Amino acid sequence: MSIRTFLRELEAQNQLIKIKKQVSTEFEISAVMKKLDGGSAVFFENVEGYSIPIVGGICGTRDRIAFSLKTKSSELLHKLLDAVEHRNPVRIVEKAPAQEIIEKEIDLLKQLPILTYCEKDGGPYITAGIVVAKDPLTGIRNVSIHRLMVIGRNKLAIRIVEGRHLDQYYKIAEGLNKPLEVGIAIGLHPVLLMASSSSVPLYVDEFEVASALAGESIELVKCKTVDVEVPAQAEIIIEGKILPHIRAKEGPFVDILGAYDIVREQPVVEVTCLTHRNNPIYQSILPGGYEHMLLMGLPQEPRIFKVVQNTVPSIQNVYLTPGGCHWLHGVISIKKRTEGDAKNAIIAALAAHPSLKHVIIVDDDIDIFNSQQVEYAIATRVQADRDVVIVTNVRGSSLDPSANQEQGALTSKVGIDATKSLMKQRELFELAKIPNENQIDLKKYLE
Ligand code: MN
């Protein structure tokens, strides 16, 4: 489970663009990544001032993520749900490629090609680092992805969203006046990125989710200077500790909606050691790009599915759409059994993912991944006075610039019931078929 094996698979499928031209870590690499966003992954061989190449966009499309998890795009949600529910153990190894080279003298910007992406960025920062920590009380591992801004030779400001698992661990450590030890892994197979961003309860080890997704135990190795285990097949490991009672300015950086997040006072990681492979590869996620949106949004789909399933057991699938930044807009398909099913699904979905702002419920004959089919359902199955639900003054996304952020992201939400009415004759909604149309092989007619 290394990024190297995955890059070879992408190359074999012509899904990896290799850039030989020399490129700068400041604005140039990000500009090329943005041009290629949503398409192939990209590998920058010649990075100005560094001997380390950079890869981006490996999780840049839903299909590529599905391919990396050996499943189909439409089955991703079920694969993720299954992995969370049937986790597999990890395996601890003694020797690891990630520790082929050990560096105790730290100067992050000299040692790693850390990128500056956008015009108003607060500085260079790491976007594809998974942060591994252990609960100071139970020792149970947590793995999550965080922005890491370089603020000194051996210092990083870390963005930790209040209330998240790492925040809970950090607050416990801080209460004990102790630092929280962390291992930060960069250059990983998509399985590890997907597992790290999965939405699981506190005290569920995301590496066990990764093992389930991979179908084999993920290999971990103990860090050299801290008591934390990190992926043995990673390209680069930054070891350090999040210092108690210290804060530094973090940002401004670009969020999932492509706008600037505010500058905040955030905790500080003091780096104690850097280990890496011989000839490591640095990995980057373009902020506000598809990879960023997918890694954040995809794990919400199984969460929404589970909550809606409690109310509407016949739910089929959930899709957070790209136009809504894989975050604010959802489409859900159900097999409608009673007239109120879709409305219940609306209410459950809006509560399951608080950032969800507009949700459309469709029947299972509509392909939720096809926006034209979803619009067709709205066009032919909706009467607005009856099928639209508006909920006002609910908590929404803290990123939505149109919400009332002064009062804690107060927003209005809309649900559209675009399912066929059970009161009407089913035949009215029947989609016309031509006999044997699916058996027609067009090639034979064009010869
Ligand atoms: Mn967690």
XYZ file of C-alpha atoms and ligand atoms in Angstrom:
448
model
C 0.000 0.000 0.000
C 2.378 2.713 -1.150
C 1.861 5.721 -3.364
C 4.521 4.228 -5.657
C 2.484 1.158 -6.527
C -0.541 3.359 -7.148
C 1.413 5.748 -9.394
C 2.520 2.767 -11.497
C -1.121 1.690 -11.829
C -2.118 5.219 -12.884
C 0.707 5.335 -15.420
C -0.395 2.037 -16.921
C -3.872 3.550 -17.358
C -2.581 6.817 -18.845
C -3.911 8.716 -15.835
C -0.633 10.309 -14.779
C 0.805 13.352 -16.518
C 4.553 13.777 -16.049
C 5.919 17.320 -16.168
C 9.616 17.522 -17.036
C 9.882 21.325 -17.186
C 11.385 22.966 -14.093
C 8.621 24.391 -11.899
C 8.498 26.638 -8.836
C 6.916 25.703 -5.493
C 5.488 29.206 -5.336
C 2.292 29.582 -7.414
C 3.560 27.737 -10.508
C 2.922 24.143 -9.406
C -0.463 25.135 -7.980
C -1.381 26.872 -11.254
C -0.598 23.731 -13.271
C -2.479 21.588 -10.746
C -5.484 23.854 -11.119
C -5.404 23.544 -14.926
C -5.422 19.752 -14.571
C -7.940 19.706 -11.717
C -10.581 17.026 -12.179
C -8.492 15.278 -14.849
C -5.325 13.208 -14.634
C -3.011 13.090 -11.638
C 0.236 15.021 -12.152
C 3.875 14.310 -11.338
C 6.396 17.192 -11.291
C 9.828 15.685 -11.904
C 11.892 18.865 -11.729
C 11.104 21.139 -8.789
C 13.188 24.309 -8.638
C 15.556 24.257 -5.653
C 14.733 20.674 -4.615
C 15.705 17.136 -5.553
C 12.276 15.840 -4.447
C 9.509 15.405 -7.061
C 5.908 16.337 -6.263
C 2.707 14.448 -7.037
C -0.802 15.928 -6.984
C -4.366 14.939 -7.737
C -4.080 11.218 -7.008
C -7.573 11.342 -5.421
C -8.685 13.974 -7.930
C -11.736 12.181 -9.353
C -14.433 9.972 -7.849
C -13.635 7.283 -10.414
C -9.931 7.311 -9.502
C -10.734 6.971 -5.814
C -13.091 4.098 -6.622
C -10.352 2.479 -8.741
C -7.842 2.817 -5.880
C -10.288 1.054 -3.556
C -10.989 -1.614 -6.212
C -14.655 -0.722 -6.493
C -17.068 1.207 -8.747
C -17.917 4.867 -8.288
C -21.562 4.079 -7.509
C -20.483 1.474 -4.920
C -18.021 3.734 -3.058
C -20.473 4.624 -0.312
C -21.176 0.974 0.472
C -17.466 0.105 0.397
C -16.729 2.890 2.916
C -19.647 1.882 5.171
C -18.493 -1.714 5.132
C -14.890 -0.792 5.995
C -15.979 1.290 8.992
C -18.167 -1.538 10.264
C -15.733 -4.401 9.608
C -12.349 -2.989 10.556
C -9.130 -4.999 10.278
C -6.090 -4.933 12.574
C -2.835 -3.181 11.665
C 0.600 -4.801 11.631
C 3.623 -3.272 13.389
C 6.934 -3.721 11.554
C 10.514 -3.032 12.714
C 12.046 -1.803 9.477
C 10.324 0.643 7.162
C 11.039 2.384 3.853
C 9.707 5.573 5.488
C 12.784 5.547 7.768
C 15.544 4.807 5.246
C 16.967 8.286 5.911
C 16.829 9.935 9.348
C 17.430 13.661 9.739
C 17.702 15.287 13.170
C 18.755 18.744 11.907
C 15.511 20.341 10.801
C 14.946 23.142 8.312
C 11.589 22.304 6.781
C 11.590 24.707 3.845
C 15.103 23.604 2.835
C 14.331 19.904 3.225
C 10.843 19.658 1.726
C 9.284 21.325 -1.365
C 6.353 22.754 0.583
C 4.030 24.700 -1.704
C 2.505 28.158 -1.667
C -0.740 27.897 -3.660
C -2.749 31.101 -3.870
C -2.128 34.833 -4.015
C -3.145 35.651 -0.437
C -1.816 32.484 1.270
C -0.285 33.170 4.690
C 2.793 31.187 3.613
C 3.874 27.729 2.450
C 1.895 24.876 3.996
C 1.492 21.114 3.920
C -1.893 19.950 2.606
C -1.492 16.173 2.244
C -0.118 15.256 5.672
C -2.003 12.782 7.838
C -1.508 13.473 11.531
C -1.258 10.448 13.837
C -1.661 10.913 17.610
C -2.589 8.854 20.645
C -5.108 9.713 23.336
C -2.995 10.629 26.415
C -5.404 8.642 28.631
C -6.197 5.470 26.668
C -3.388 5.393 24.090
C -5.966 4.857 21.336
C -4.782 6.162 17.992
C -6.389 8.889 15.902
C -5.539 9.738 12.298
C -6.730 12.903 10.569
C -5.704 15.387 7.878
C -4.777 18.952 8.906
C -3.280 22.059 7.294
C 0.277 22.581 8.512
C 1.765 26.025 7.942
C 5.519 26.501 8.131
C 6.218 29.208 10.745
C 9.877 28.479 11.526
C 12.756 26.143 10.689
C 11.226 23.429 12.902
C 7.775 24.830 13.640
C 4.370 24.302 12.055
C 1.070 25.958 12.922
C -1.600 23.243 12.805
C -5.247 23.933 11.975
C -7.342 21.836 14.371
C -11.122 22.298 14.111
C -12.632 22.688 17.571
C -14.236 19.522 18.908
C -12.617 17.127 16.435
C -10.843 14.052 17.755
C -7.343 15.537 17.569
C -8.638 18.623 19.374
C -10.032 16.401 22.133
C -6.661 14.604 22.501
C -4.801 17.917 22.485
C -7.063 19.451 25.150
C -6.456 16.408 27.394
C -2.678 16.733 26.926
C -2.862 20.470 27.542
C -4.826 19.844 30.753
C -1.924 17.651 31.882
C 0.558 20.394 30.878
C 2.079 17.961 28.406
C 2.774 18.182 24.680
C 0.839 15.846 22.355
C 3.248 13.729 20.304
C 2.446 13.383 16.606
C 3.737 11.652 13.508
C 2.873 13.351 10.216
C 2.975 11.118 7.144
C 3.204 12.459 3.586
C 3.130 10.516 0.305
C 0.463 7.862 0.776
C -1.733 5.419 -1.115
C -5.338 6.725 -1.535
C -6.549 4.027 0.865
C -4.744 5.821 3.705
C -5.993 9.256 2.673
C -9.589 8.023 2.441
C -9.409 6.241 5.806
C -7.818 9.276 7.477
C -10.647 11.489 6.304
C -13.385 8.964 7.141
C -16.019 10.110 9.573
C -15.854 7.576 12.420
C -16.606 7.882 16.154
C -13.936 8.861 18.674
C -11.672 5.919 19.566
C -12.078 4.230 16.209
C -8.563 3.841 14.801
C -8.676 5.103 11.219
C -5.732 2.801 10.333
C -8.032 -0.173 11.062
C -10.498 1.322 8.580
C -7.598 1.593 6.102
C -6.765 -2.086 6.646
C -10.375 -2.994 5.875
C -10.407 -0.813 2.736
C -7.109 -2.321 1.602
C -8.134 -5.898 2.336
C -4.802 -6.383 4.100
C -3.216 -5.153 7.329
C -1.631 -1.703 6.965
C 2.011 -1.797 8.082
C 2.978 0.727 10.760
C 6.369 1.564 12.210
C 7.241 3.309 15.445
C 8.627 6.830 15.098
C 12.251 7.514 16.086
C 11.699 10.347 18.580
C 8.027 10.092 19.607
C 5.742 7.275 20.802
C 3.502 7.154 17.722
C 3.209 4.634 14.872
C 3.045 5.818 11.268
C 2.572 4.105 7.857
C 5.754 2.174 7.039
C 5.287 2.699 3.298
C 4.940 6.503 3.519
C 7.385 8.656 1.576
C 8.103 11.197 4.334
C 7.467 11.345 8.105
C 7.645 14.506 10.202
C 7.900 13.685 13.912
C 7.056 16.255 16.544
C 4.902 17.414 19.407
C 2.024 19.853 19.611
C 3.120 22.220 22.372
C 0.700 23.004 25.215
C -0.582 26.568 25.785
C 1.110 28.023 22.692
C -0.703 29.513 19.715
C 0.386 31.124 16.462
C -1.391 32.822 13.574
C -2.518 30.283 10.935
C -3.701 31.331 7.464
C -5.260 32.819 5.534
C -5.742 29.753 3.339
C -8.289 28.567 0.808
C -11.150 26.417 2.039
C -13.259 23.741 0.340
C -15.566 26.360 -1.212
C -12.582 28.010 -2.898
C -12.759 31.175 -0.786
C -10.345 32.403 1.895
C -10.705 31.086 5.414
C -9.973 33.574 8.225
C -6.668 33.815 10.129
C -6.886 32.017 13.493
C -4.718 31.471 16.541
C -3.806 27.783 16.297
C -1.566 25.270 18.149
C 2.086 24.806 17.186
C 3.967 21.605 16.266
C 7.648 21.524 17.228
C 9.403 19.155 14.832
C 11.854 16.719 16.447
C 12.882 14.554 13.518
C 12.385 14.030 9.775
C 12.596 10.580 8.215
C 12.033 9.576 4.605
C 12.710 7.078 1.856
C 15.736 7.241 -0.350
C 14.563 9.588 -3.120
C 11.185 10.413 -1.556
C 8.135 11.804 -3.356
C 6.329 14.794 -1.846
C 2.531 14.832 -2.132
C 0.231 17.834 -2.426
C -3.524 18.384 -2.397
C -4.657 21.531 -4.230
C -6.767 23.619 -1.811
C -10.295 24.091 -3.131
C -9.634 21.531 -5.877
C -11.516 18.286 -6.543
C -9.174 16.214 -4.389
C -9.771 18.499 -1.403
C -13.536 18.453 -1.954
C -13.706 14.691 -2.493
C -11.606 13.813 0.548
C -13.823 15.988 2.716
C -17.149 15.259 1.058
C -17.037 11.546 0.232
C -16.879 10.420 3.884
C -20.062 12.399 4.588
C -22.052 10.292 2.116
C -21.999 7.074 4.218
C -22.784 9.156 7.319
C -25.834 10.705 5.663
C -26.839 7.274 4.325
C -26.820 5.719 7.814
C -28.895 8.474 9.406
C -31.469 8.554 6.606
C -31.633 4.751 6.634
C -32.953 4.860 10.219
C -35.970 6.773 8.951
C -36.269 5.550 5.363
C -34.862 2.003 5.212
C -35.339 1.887 1.433
C -32.638 4.550 0.798
C -30.454 3.507 -2.153
C -27.559 5.986 -2.486
C -26.253 9.453 -1.576
C -24.229 11.849 -3.734
C -22.759 15.195 -2.674
C -22.477 16.998 -5.999
C -19.418 18.806 -7.428
C -21.360 22.051 -8.035
C -22.055 22.184 -4.302
C -18.329 21.608 -3.670
C -19.109 18.044 -2.526
C -20.304 19.686 0.682
C -23.430 21.868 0.429
C -25.624 19.993 -2.087
C -26.849 16.424 -2.006
C -28.961 14.058 -4.078
C -30.468 10.974 -2.466
C -32.276 8.110 -4.159
C -34.933 6.064 -2.387
C -37.345 3.305 -3.260
C -40.465 5.157 -2.210
C -42.897 3.041 -0.180
C -45.221 5.619 1.374
C -46.034 9.201 0.423
C -44.054 10.804 3.268
C -40.788 8.926 2.707
C -39.080 11.665 0.736
C -39.920 14.391 3.269
C -38.563 12.249 6.089
C -35.413 11.645 4.066
C -35.062 15.423 3.586
C -35.285 16.139 7.313
C -32.911 13.312 8.277
C -30.325 14.258 5.628
C -30.269 17.960 6.524
C -29.656 17.035 10.168
C -27.092 14.289 9.421
C -24.644 16.620 7.691
C -25.187 20.099 9.170
C -23.455 21.797 6.230
C -25.951 20.273 3.793
C -27.977 23.176 2.488
C -29.966 21.948 -0.520
C -31.023 18.330 -0.894
C -33.010 16.598 -3.636
C -34.733 13.254 -3.128
C -35.329 11.145 -6.258
C -36.705 7.708 -7.106
C -34.309 4.874 -7.817
C -34.928 5.038 -11.593
C -32.941 8.306 -11.612
C -29.117 8.141 -11.797
C -28.085 10.484 -8.966
C -24.615 10.949 -10.501
C -26.175 12.376 -13.676
C -27.228 16.006 -13.083
C -29.408 16.029 -16.205
C -31.458 13.102 -14.931
C -31.818 14.807 -11.536
C -33.047 17.951 -13.235
C -35.465 15.803 -15.263
C -36.915 14.502 -11.992
C -37.337 18.067 -10.729
C -38.921 19.088 -14.032
C -41.455 16.277 -14.231
C -42.119 15.165 -10.643
C -42.170 18.365 -8.552
C -44.998 20.702 -7.628
C -43.277 23.430 -5.660
C -46.175 24.283 -3.315
C -46.342 20.663 -2.185
C -42.842 19.225 -2.672
C -40.462 21.922 -1.442
C -39.505 22.115 2.232
C -37.822 25.248 3.578
C -36.265 25.230 7.025
C -35.152 28.608 8.335
C -32.668 29.579 11.044
C -30.792 26.284 11.261
C -27.053 25.870 11.697
C -25.287 25.444 8.378
C -21.740 25.569 7.067
C -19.296 27.908 8.766
C -17.770 28.396 5.289
C -20.939 29.541 3.474
C -20.477 33.266 2.763
C -24.234 33.741 2.319
C -25.097 32.390 5.785
C -25.372 34.573 8.873
C -21.895 33.871 10.250
C -22.233 36.478 13.029
C -24.826 34.223 14.653
C -23.045 30.893 14.263
C -23.650 30.026 10.609
C -27.421 30.460 10.709
C -28.831 29.480 7.345
C -31.959 28.447 5.445
C -32.140 24.980 3.977
C -34.231 23.619 1.137
C -35.325 20.060 0.459
C -36.960 19.078 -2.830
C -39.084 15.966 -3.035
C -38.583 15.010 -6.690
C -40.092 11.560 -6.326
C -43.148 10.354 -8.218
C -46.410 10.870 -6.360
C -47.915 7.580 -5.215
C -51.376 9.188 -5.417
C -51.112 9.520 -9.176
C -51.274 6.687 -11.662
C -47.794 5.172 -11.992
C -48.239 4.978 -15.769
C -48.083 8.772 -16.002
C -44.457 8.626 -14.906
C -43.466 5.563 -16.853
C -40.376 6.180 -18.965
C -40.918 4.964 -22.505
C -38.735 2.105 -23.640
C -38.099 0.739 -27.119
C -38.059 -3.060 -27.174
C -34.461 -4.378 -27.073
C -32.971 -0.857 -27.089
C -30.241 -1.934 -24.649
C -29.223 -4.780 -26.943
C -28.530 -2.481 -29.896
C -24.852 -2.335 -30.826
C -24.518 0.980 -32.638
C -21.209 0.005 -34.269
C -23.007 -2.547 -36.425
C -25.215 0.180 -37.873
C -22.383 2.575 -38.630
C -20.205 0.193 -40.652
Mn -10.908 9.918 14.627
